[in-house]
PDB file of C-alpha atoms in Angstrom:
ATOM      1  CA  MET A   1       0.000   0.000   0.000  1.00  0.00           C
ATOM      2  CA  LYS A   2       1.457   3.348  -1.026  1.00  0.00           C
ATOM      3  CA  PHE A   3       0.639   6.022   1.522  1.00  0.00           C
ATOM      4  CA  LYS A   4       1.956   8.826  -0.664  1.00  0.00           C
ATOM      5  CA  ASN A   5      -1.193   8.720  -2.811  1.00  0.00           C
ATOM      6  CA  ILE A   6      -3.565   9.638   0.038  1.00  0.00           C
ATOM      7  CA  LYS A   7      -5.666  12.724  -0.597  1.00  0.00           C
ATOM      8  CA  LEU A   8      -7.064  14.406   2.499  1.00  0.00           C
ATOM      9  CA  SER A   9     -10.250  15.484   0.730  1.00  0.00           C
ATOM     10  CA  SER A  10     -11.025  11.874  -0.190  1.00  0.00           C
ATOM     11  CA  VAL A  11     -10.339  10.674   3.354  1.00  0.00           C
ATOM     12  CA  VAL A  12     -12.649  13.316   4.818  1.00  0.00           C
ATOM     13  CA  THR A  13     -15.413  12.617   2.293  1.00  0.00           C
ATOM     14  CA  ILE A  14     -15.313   8.851   2.777  1.00  0.00           C
ATOM     15  CA  SER A  15     -15.104   9.256   6.564  1.00  0.00           C
ATOM     16  CA  ILE A  16     -18.202  11.454   6.608  1.00  0.00           C
ATOM     17  CA  LEU A  17     -20.104   8.965   4.476  1.00  0.00           C
ATOM     18  CA  MET A  18     -18.870   6.030   6.521  1.00  0.00           C
ATOM     19  CA  LEU A  19     -19.735   7.581   9.884  1.00  0.00           C
ATOM     20  CA  SER A  20     -23.164   8.833   8.822  1.00  0.00           C
ATOM     21  CA  PHE A  21     -24.894   5.456   9.304  1.00  0.00           C
ATOM     22  CA  PRO A  22     -23.483   4.746  12.804  1.00  0.00           C
ATOM     23  CA  LEU A  23     -24.266   8.314  13.892  1.00  0.00           C
ATOM     24  CA  TYR A  24     -27.810   8.060  12.547  1.00  0.00           C
ATOM     25  CA  LYS A  25     -28.361   4.733  14.324  1.00  0.00           C
ATOM     26  CA  ALA A  26     -26.955   6.089  17.591  1.00  0.00           C
ATOM     27  CA  LEU A  27     -28.931   9.330  17.520  1.00  0.00           C
ATOM     28  CA  SER A  28     -32.214   7.683  16.563  1.00  0.00           C
ATOM     29  CA  SER A  29     -32.018   4.926  19.173  1.00  0.00           C
ATOM     30  CA  GLU A  30     -33.596   4.903  22.591  1.00  0.00           C
ATOM     31  CA  GLY A  31     -31.147   2.588  24.316  1.00  0.00           C
ATOM     32  CA  ASN A  32     -27.442   2.801  24.965  1.00  0.00           C
ATOM     33  CA  LYS A  33     -26.241   5.155  22.237  1.00  0.00           C
ATOM     34  CA  LEU A  34     -22.540   4.376  22.536  1.00  0.00           C
ATOM     35  CA  LEU A  35     -23.076   0.638  22.267  1.00  0.00           C
ATOM     36  CA  ILE A  36     -25.310   1.042  19.221  1.00  0.00           C
ATOM     37  CA  PHE A  37     -22.786   3.416  17.641  1.00  0.00           C
ATOM     38  CA  LEU A  38     -19.943   0.927  18.167  1.00  0.00           C
ATOM     39  CA  ASP A  39     -22.017  -1.965  16.782  1.00  0.00           C
ATOM     40  CA  ALA A  40     -22.990   0.002  13.683  1.00  0.00           C
ATOM     41  CA  LEU A  41     -19.390   1.195  13.250  1.00  0.00           C
ATOM     42  CA  THR A  42     -18.156  -2.397  13.437  1.00  0.00           C
ATOM     43  CA  ILE A  43     -20.621  -3.535  10.785  1.00  0.00           C
ATOM     44  CA  THR A  44     -19.837  -0.572   8.540  1.00  0.00           C
ATOM     45  CA  SER A  45     -16.099  -1.097   8.876  1.00  0.00           C
ATOM     46  CA  LEU A  46     -16.395  -4.793   8.040  1.00  0.00           C
ATOM     47  CA  VAL A  47     -18.393  -3.962   4.912  1.00  0.00           C
ATOM     48  CA  MET A  48     -15.737  -1.414   3.942  1.00  0.00           C
ATOM     49  CA  ILE A  49     -12.988  -3.993   4.503  1.00  0.00           C
ATOM     50  CA  LEU A  50     -14.828  -6.416   2.202  1.00  0.00           C
ATOM     51  CA  LEU A  51     -15.189  -3.712  -0.451  1.00  0.00           C
ATOM     52  CA  GLY A  52     -11.519  -2.838   0.042  1.00  0.00           C
ATOM     53  CA  VAL A  53     -10.462  -6.430  -0.610  1.00  0.00           C
ATOM     54  CA  LEU A  54     -12.503  -6.464  -3.826  1.00  0.00           C
ATOM     55  CA  TYR A  55     -11.006  -3.113  -4.833  1.00  0.00           C
ATOM     56  CA  TYR A  56      -7.531  -4.474  -4.061  1.00  0.00           C
ATOM     57  CA  ASN A  57      -8.180  -7.334  -6.477  1.00  0.00           C
ATOM     58  CA  TYR A  58      -9.323  -4.795  -9.064  1.00  0.00           C
ATOM     59  CA  LEU A  59      -6.170  -2.695  -8.568  1.00  0.00           C
ATOM     60  CA  LYS A  60      -3.986  -5.789  -8.756  1.00  0.00           C
ATOM     61  CA  GLY A  61      -5.480  -6.614 -12.153  1.00  0.00           C
ATOM     62  CA  ASP A  62      -7.497  -9.736 -11.399  1.00  0.00           C
ATOM     63  CA  PHE A  63     -10.464  -8.520 -13.459  1.00  0.00           C
ATOM     64  CA  ASP A  64      -8.539  -7.008 -16.392  1.00  0.00           C
ATOM     65  CA  ALA A  65      -8.759 -10.052 -18.653  1.00  0.00           C
ATOM     66  CA  SER A  66     -12.534 -10.319 -18.320  1.00  0.00           C
ATOM     67  CA  ARG A  67     -12.894  -6.559 -18.785  1.00  0.00           C
ATOM     68  CA  TYR A  68     -10.797  -6.845 -21.946  1.00  0.00           C
ATOM     69  CA  VAL A  69     -13.133  -9.477 -23.384  1.00  0.00           C
ATOM     70  CA  LEU A  70     -16.219  -7.401 -22.552  1.00  0.00           C
ATOM     71  CA  PHE A  71     -14.632  -4.239 -23.951  1.00  0.00           C
ATOM     72  CA  ARG A  72     -13.699  -5.993 -27.168  1.00  0.00           C
ATOM     73  CA  GLN A  73     -17.201  -7.442 -27.583  1.00  0.00           C
ATOM     74  CA  ARG A  74     -18.976  -4.134 -26.903  1.00  0.00           C
ATOM     75  CA  SER A  75     -16.794  -1.870 -28.979  1.00  0.00           C
ATOM     76  CA  GLY A  76     -16.245  -4.242 -31.880  1.00  0.00           C
ATOM     77  CA  LYS A  77     -12.659  -2.982 -32.141  1.00  0.00           C
ATOM     78  CA  GLU A  78      -9.662  -5.239 -32.168  1.00  0.00           C
ATOM     79  CA  VAL A  79      -7.326  -4.011 -29.418  1.00  0.00           C
ATOM     80  CA  ASP A  80      -4.009  -5.599 -28.500  1.00  0.00           C
ATOM     81  CA  PHE A  81      -4.286  -7.370 -25.120  1.00  0.00           C
ATOM     82  CA  ASP A  82      -0.841  -6.338 -23.883  1.00  0.00           C
ATOM     83  CA  LYS A  83      -1.486  -2.695 -24.761  1.00  0.00           C
ATOM     84  CA  TYR A  84      -4.874  -2.813 -23.008  1.00  0.00           C
ATOM     85  CA  ILE A  85      -3.349  -4.295 -19.839  1.00  0.00           C
ATOM     86  CA  LYS A  86      -0.512  -1.758 -19.852  1.00  0.00           C
ATOM     87  CA  ASP A  87      -3.011   1.124 -20.221  1.00  0.00           C
ATOM     88  CA  LYS A  88      -5.066  -0.184 -17.315  1.00  0.00           C
ATOM     89  CA  GLN A  89      -1.967  -0.520 -15.132  1.00  0.00           C
ATOM     90  CA  THR A  90      -0.949   3.085 -15.803  1.00  0.00           C
ATOM     91  CA  GLU A  91      -4.481   4.219 -14.885  1.00  0.00           C
ATOM     92  CA  LYS A  92      -4.264   2.361 -11.561  1.00  0.00           C
ATOM     93  CA  GLU A  93      -0.780   3.542 -10.536  1.00  0.00           C
ATOM     94  CA  ASP A  94      -1.938   6.605  -8.601  1.00  0.00           C
ATOM     95  CA  SER A  95      -4.871   4.849  -6.915  1.00  0.00           C
ATOM     96  CA  PHE A  96      -5.182   4.328  -3.192  1.00  0.00           C
ATOM     97  CA  ASN A  97      -7.407   1.755  -1.497  1.00  0.00           C
ATOM     98  CA  TYR A  98      -9.461   4.067   0.745  1.00  0.00           C
ATOM     99  CA  PRO A  99     -12.156   1.494   1.645  1.00  0.00           C
ATOM    100  CA  LEU A 100      -9.619  -1.002   2.974  1.00  0.00           C
ATOM    101  CA  PHE A 101      -7.539   1.594   4.815  1.00  0.00           C
ATOM    102  CA  LEU A 102     -10.464   3.388   6.457  1.00  0.00           C
ATOM    103  CA  GLY A 103     -12.285   0.121   7.138  1.00  0.00           C
ATOM    104  CA  ILE A 104      -9.296  -1.150   9.098  1.00  0.00           C
ATOM    105  CA  VAL A 105      -8.868   2.166  10.932  1.00  0.00           C
ATOM    106  CA  TYR A 106     -12.524   2.341  11.969  1.00  0.00           C
ATOM    107  CA  PHE A 107     -12.574  -1.336  12.903  1.00  0.00           C
ATOM    108  CA  ILE A 108      -9.665  -0.687  15.269  1.00  0.00           C
ATOM    109  CA  VAL A 109     -11.516   2.358  16.652  1.00  0.00           C
ATOM    110  CA  ALA A 110     -14.658   0.270  17.201  1.00  0.00           C
ATOM    111  CA  PHE A 111     -12.618  -2.519  18.810  1.00  0.00           C
ATOM    112  CA  LEU A 112     -10.835  -0.148  21.174  1.00  0.00           C
ATOM    113  CA  GLY A 113     -14.094   1.640  21.957  1.00  0.00           C
ATOM    114  CA  SER A 114     -15.800  -1.637  22.867  1.00  0.00           C
ATOM    115  CA  PHE A 115     -12.756  -2.730  24.847  1.00  0.00           C
ATOM    116  CA  PHE A 116     -12.852   0.408  26.994  1.00  0.00           C
ATOM    117  CA  TYR A 117     -16.648   0.432  27.170  1.00  0.00           C
TER     118      TYR A 117
END
Protein backbone atom coordinates (compact mmCIF):
# COMPACT_ATOMS: atom_id res chain seq x y z
CA MET A 1 0.00 0.00 0.00
CA LYS A 2 1.46 3.35 -1.03
CA PHE A 3 0.64 6.02 1.52
CA LYS A 4 1.96 8.83 -0.66
CA ASN A 5 -1.19 8.72 -2.81
CA ILE A 6 -3.56 9.64 0.04
CA LYS A 7 -5.67 12.72 -0.60
CA LEU A 8 -7.06 14.41 2.50
CA SER A 9 -10.25 15.48 0.73
CA SER A 10 -11.03 11.87 -0.19
CA VAL A 11 -10.34 10.67 3.35
CA VAL A 12 -12.65 13.32 4.82
CA THR A 13 -15.41 12.62 2.29
CA ILE A 14 -15.31 8.85 2.78
CA SER A 15 -15.10 9.26 6.56
CA ILE A 16 -18.20 11.45 6.61
CA LEU A 17 -20.10 8.96 4.48
CA MET A 18 -18.87 6.03 6.52
CA LEU A 19 -19.74 7.58 9.88
CA SER A 20 -23.16 8.83 8.82
CA PHE A 21 -24.89 5.46 9.30
CA PRO A 22 -23.48 4.75 12.80
CA LEU A 23 -24.27 8.31 13.89
CA TYR A 24 -27.81 8.06 12.55
CA LYS A 25 -28.36 4.73 14.32
CA ALA A 26 -26.96 6.09 17.59
CA LEU A 27 -28.93 9.33 17.52
CA SER A 28 -32.21 7.68 16.56
CA SER A 29 -32.02 4.93 19.17
CA GLU A 30 -33.60 4.90 22.59
CA GLY A 31 -31.15 2.59 24.32
CA ASN A 32 -27.44 2.80 24.97
CA LYS A 33 -26.24 5.16 22.24
CA LEU A 34 -22.54 4.38 22.54
CA LEU A 35 -23.08 0.64 22.27
CA ILE A 36 -25.31 1.04 19.22
CA PHE A 37 -22.79 3.42 17.64
CA LEU A 38 -19.94 0.93 18.17
CA ASP A 39 -22.02 -1.96 16.78
CA ALA A 40 -22.99 0.00 13.68
CA LEU A 41 -19.39 1.20 13.25
CA THR A 42 -18.16 -2.40 13.44
CA ILE A 43 -20.62 -3.53 10.79
CA THR A 44 -19.84 -0.57 8.54
CA SER A 45 -16.10 -1.10 8.88
CA LEU A 46 -16.39 -4.79 8.04
CA VAL A 47 -18.39 -3.96 4.91
CA MET A 48 -15.74 -1.41 3.94
CA ILE A 49 -12.99 -3.99 4.50
CA LEU A 50 -14.83 -6.42 2.20
CA LEU A 51 -15.19 -3.71 -0.45
CA GLY A 52 -11.52 -2.84 0.04
CA VAL A 53 -10.46 -6.43 -0.61
CA LEU A 54 -12.50 -6.46 -3.83
CA TYR A 55 -11.01 -3.11 -4.83
CA TYR A 56 -7.53 -4.47 -4.06
CA ASN A 57 -8.18 -7.33 -6.48
CA TYR A 58 -9.32 -4.80 -9.06
CA LEU A 59 -6.17 -2.70 -8.57
CA LYS A 60 -3.99 -5.79 -8.76
CA GLY A 61 -5.48 -6.61 -12.15
CA ASP A 62 -7.50 -9.74 -11.40
CA PHE A 63 -10.46 -8.52 -13.46
CA ASP A 64 -8.54 -7.01 -16.39
CA ALA A 65 -8.76 -10.05 -18.65
CA SER A 66 -12.53 -10.32 -18.32
CA ARG A 67 -12.89 -6.56 -18.79
CA TYR A 68 -10.80 -6.84 -21.95
CA VAL A 69 -13.13 -9.48 -23.38
CA LEU A 70 -16.22 -7.40 -22.55
CA PHE A 71 -14.63 -4.24 -23.95
CA ARG A 72 -13.70 -5.99 -27.17
CA GLN A 73 -17.20 -7.44 -27.58
CA ARG A 74 -18.98 -4.13 -26.90
CA SER A 75 -16.79 -1.87 -28.98
CA GLY A 76 -16.24 -4.24 -31.88
CA LYS A 77 -12.66 -2.98 -32.14
CA GLU A 78 -9.66 -5.24 -32.17
CA VAL A 79 -7.33 -4.01 -29.42
CA ASP A 80 -4.01 -5.60 -28.50
CA PHE A 81 -4.29 -7.37 -25.12
CA ASP A 82 -0.84 -6.34 -23.88
CA LYS A 83 -1.49 -2.70 -24.76
CA TYR A 84 -4.87 -2.81 -23.01
CA ILE A 85 -3.35 -4.30 -19.84
CA LYS A 86 -0.51 -1.76 -19.85
CA ASP A 87 -3.01 1.12 -20.22
CA LYS A 88 -5.07 -0.18 -17.32
CA GLN A 89 -1.97 -0.52 -15.13
CA THR A 90 -0.95 3.09 -15.80
CA GLU A 91 -4.48 4.22 -14.89
CA LYS A 92 -4.26 2.36 -11.56
CA GLU A 93 -0.78 3.54 -10.54
CA ASP A 94 -1.94 6.61 -8.60
CA SER A 95 -4.87 4.85 -6.91
CA PHE A 96 -5.18 4.33 -3.19
CA ASN A 97 -7.41 1.76 -1.50
CA TYR A 98 -9.46 4.07 0.74
CA PRO A 99 -12.16 1.49 1.65
CA LEU A 100 -9.62 -1.00 2.97
CA PHE A 101 -7.54 1.59 4.82
CA LEU A 102 -10.46 3.39 6.46
CA GLY A 103 -12.29 0.12 7.14
CA ILE A 104 -9.30 -1.15 9.10
CA VAL A 105 -8.87 2.17 10.93
CA TYR A 106 -12.52 2.34 11.97
CA PHE A 107 -12.57 -1.34 12.90
CA ILE A 108 -9.66 -0.69 15.27
CA VAL A 109 -11.52 2.36 16.65
CA ALA A 110 -14.66 0.27 17.20
CA PHE A 111 -12.62 -2.52 18.81
CA LEU A 112 -10.83 -0.15 21.17
CA GLY A 113 -14.09 1.64 21.96
CA SER A 114 -15.80 -1.64 22.87
CA PHE A 115 -12.76 -2.73 24.85
CA PHE A 116 -12.85 0.41 26.99
CA TYR A 117 -16.65 0.43 27.17
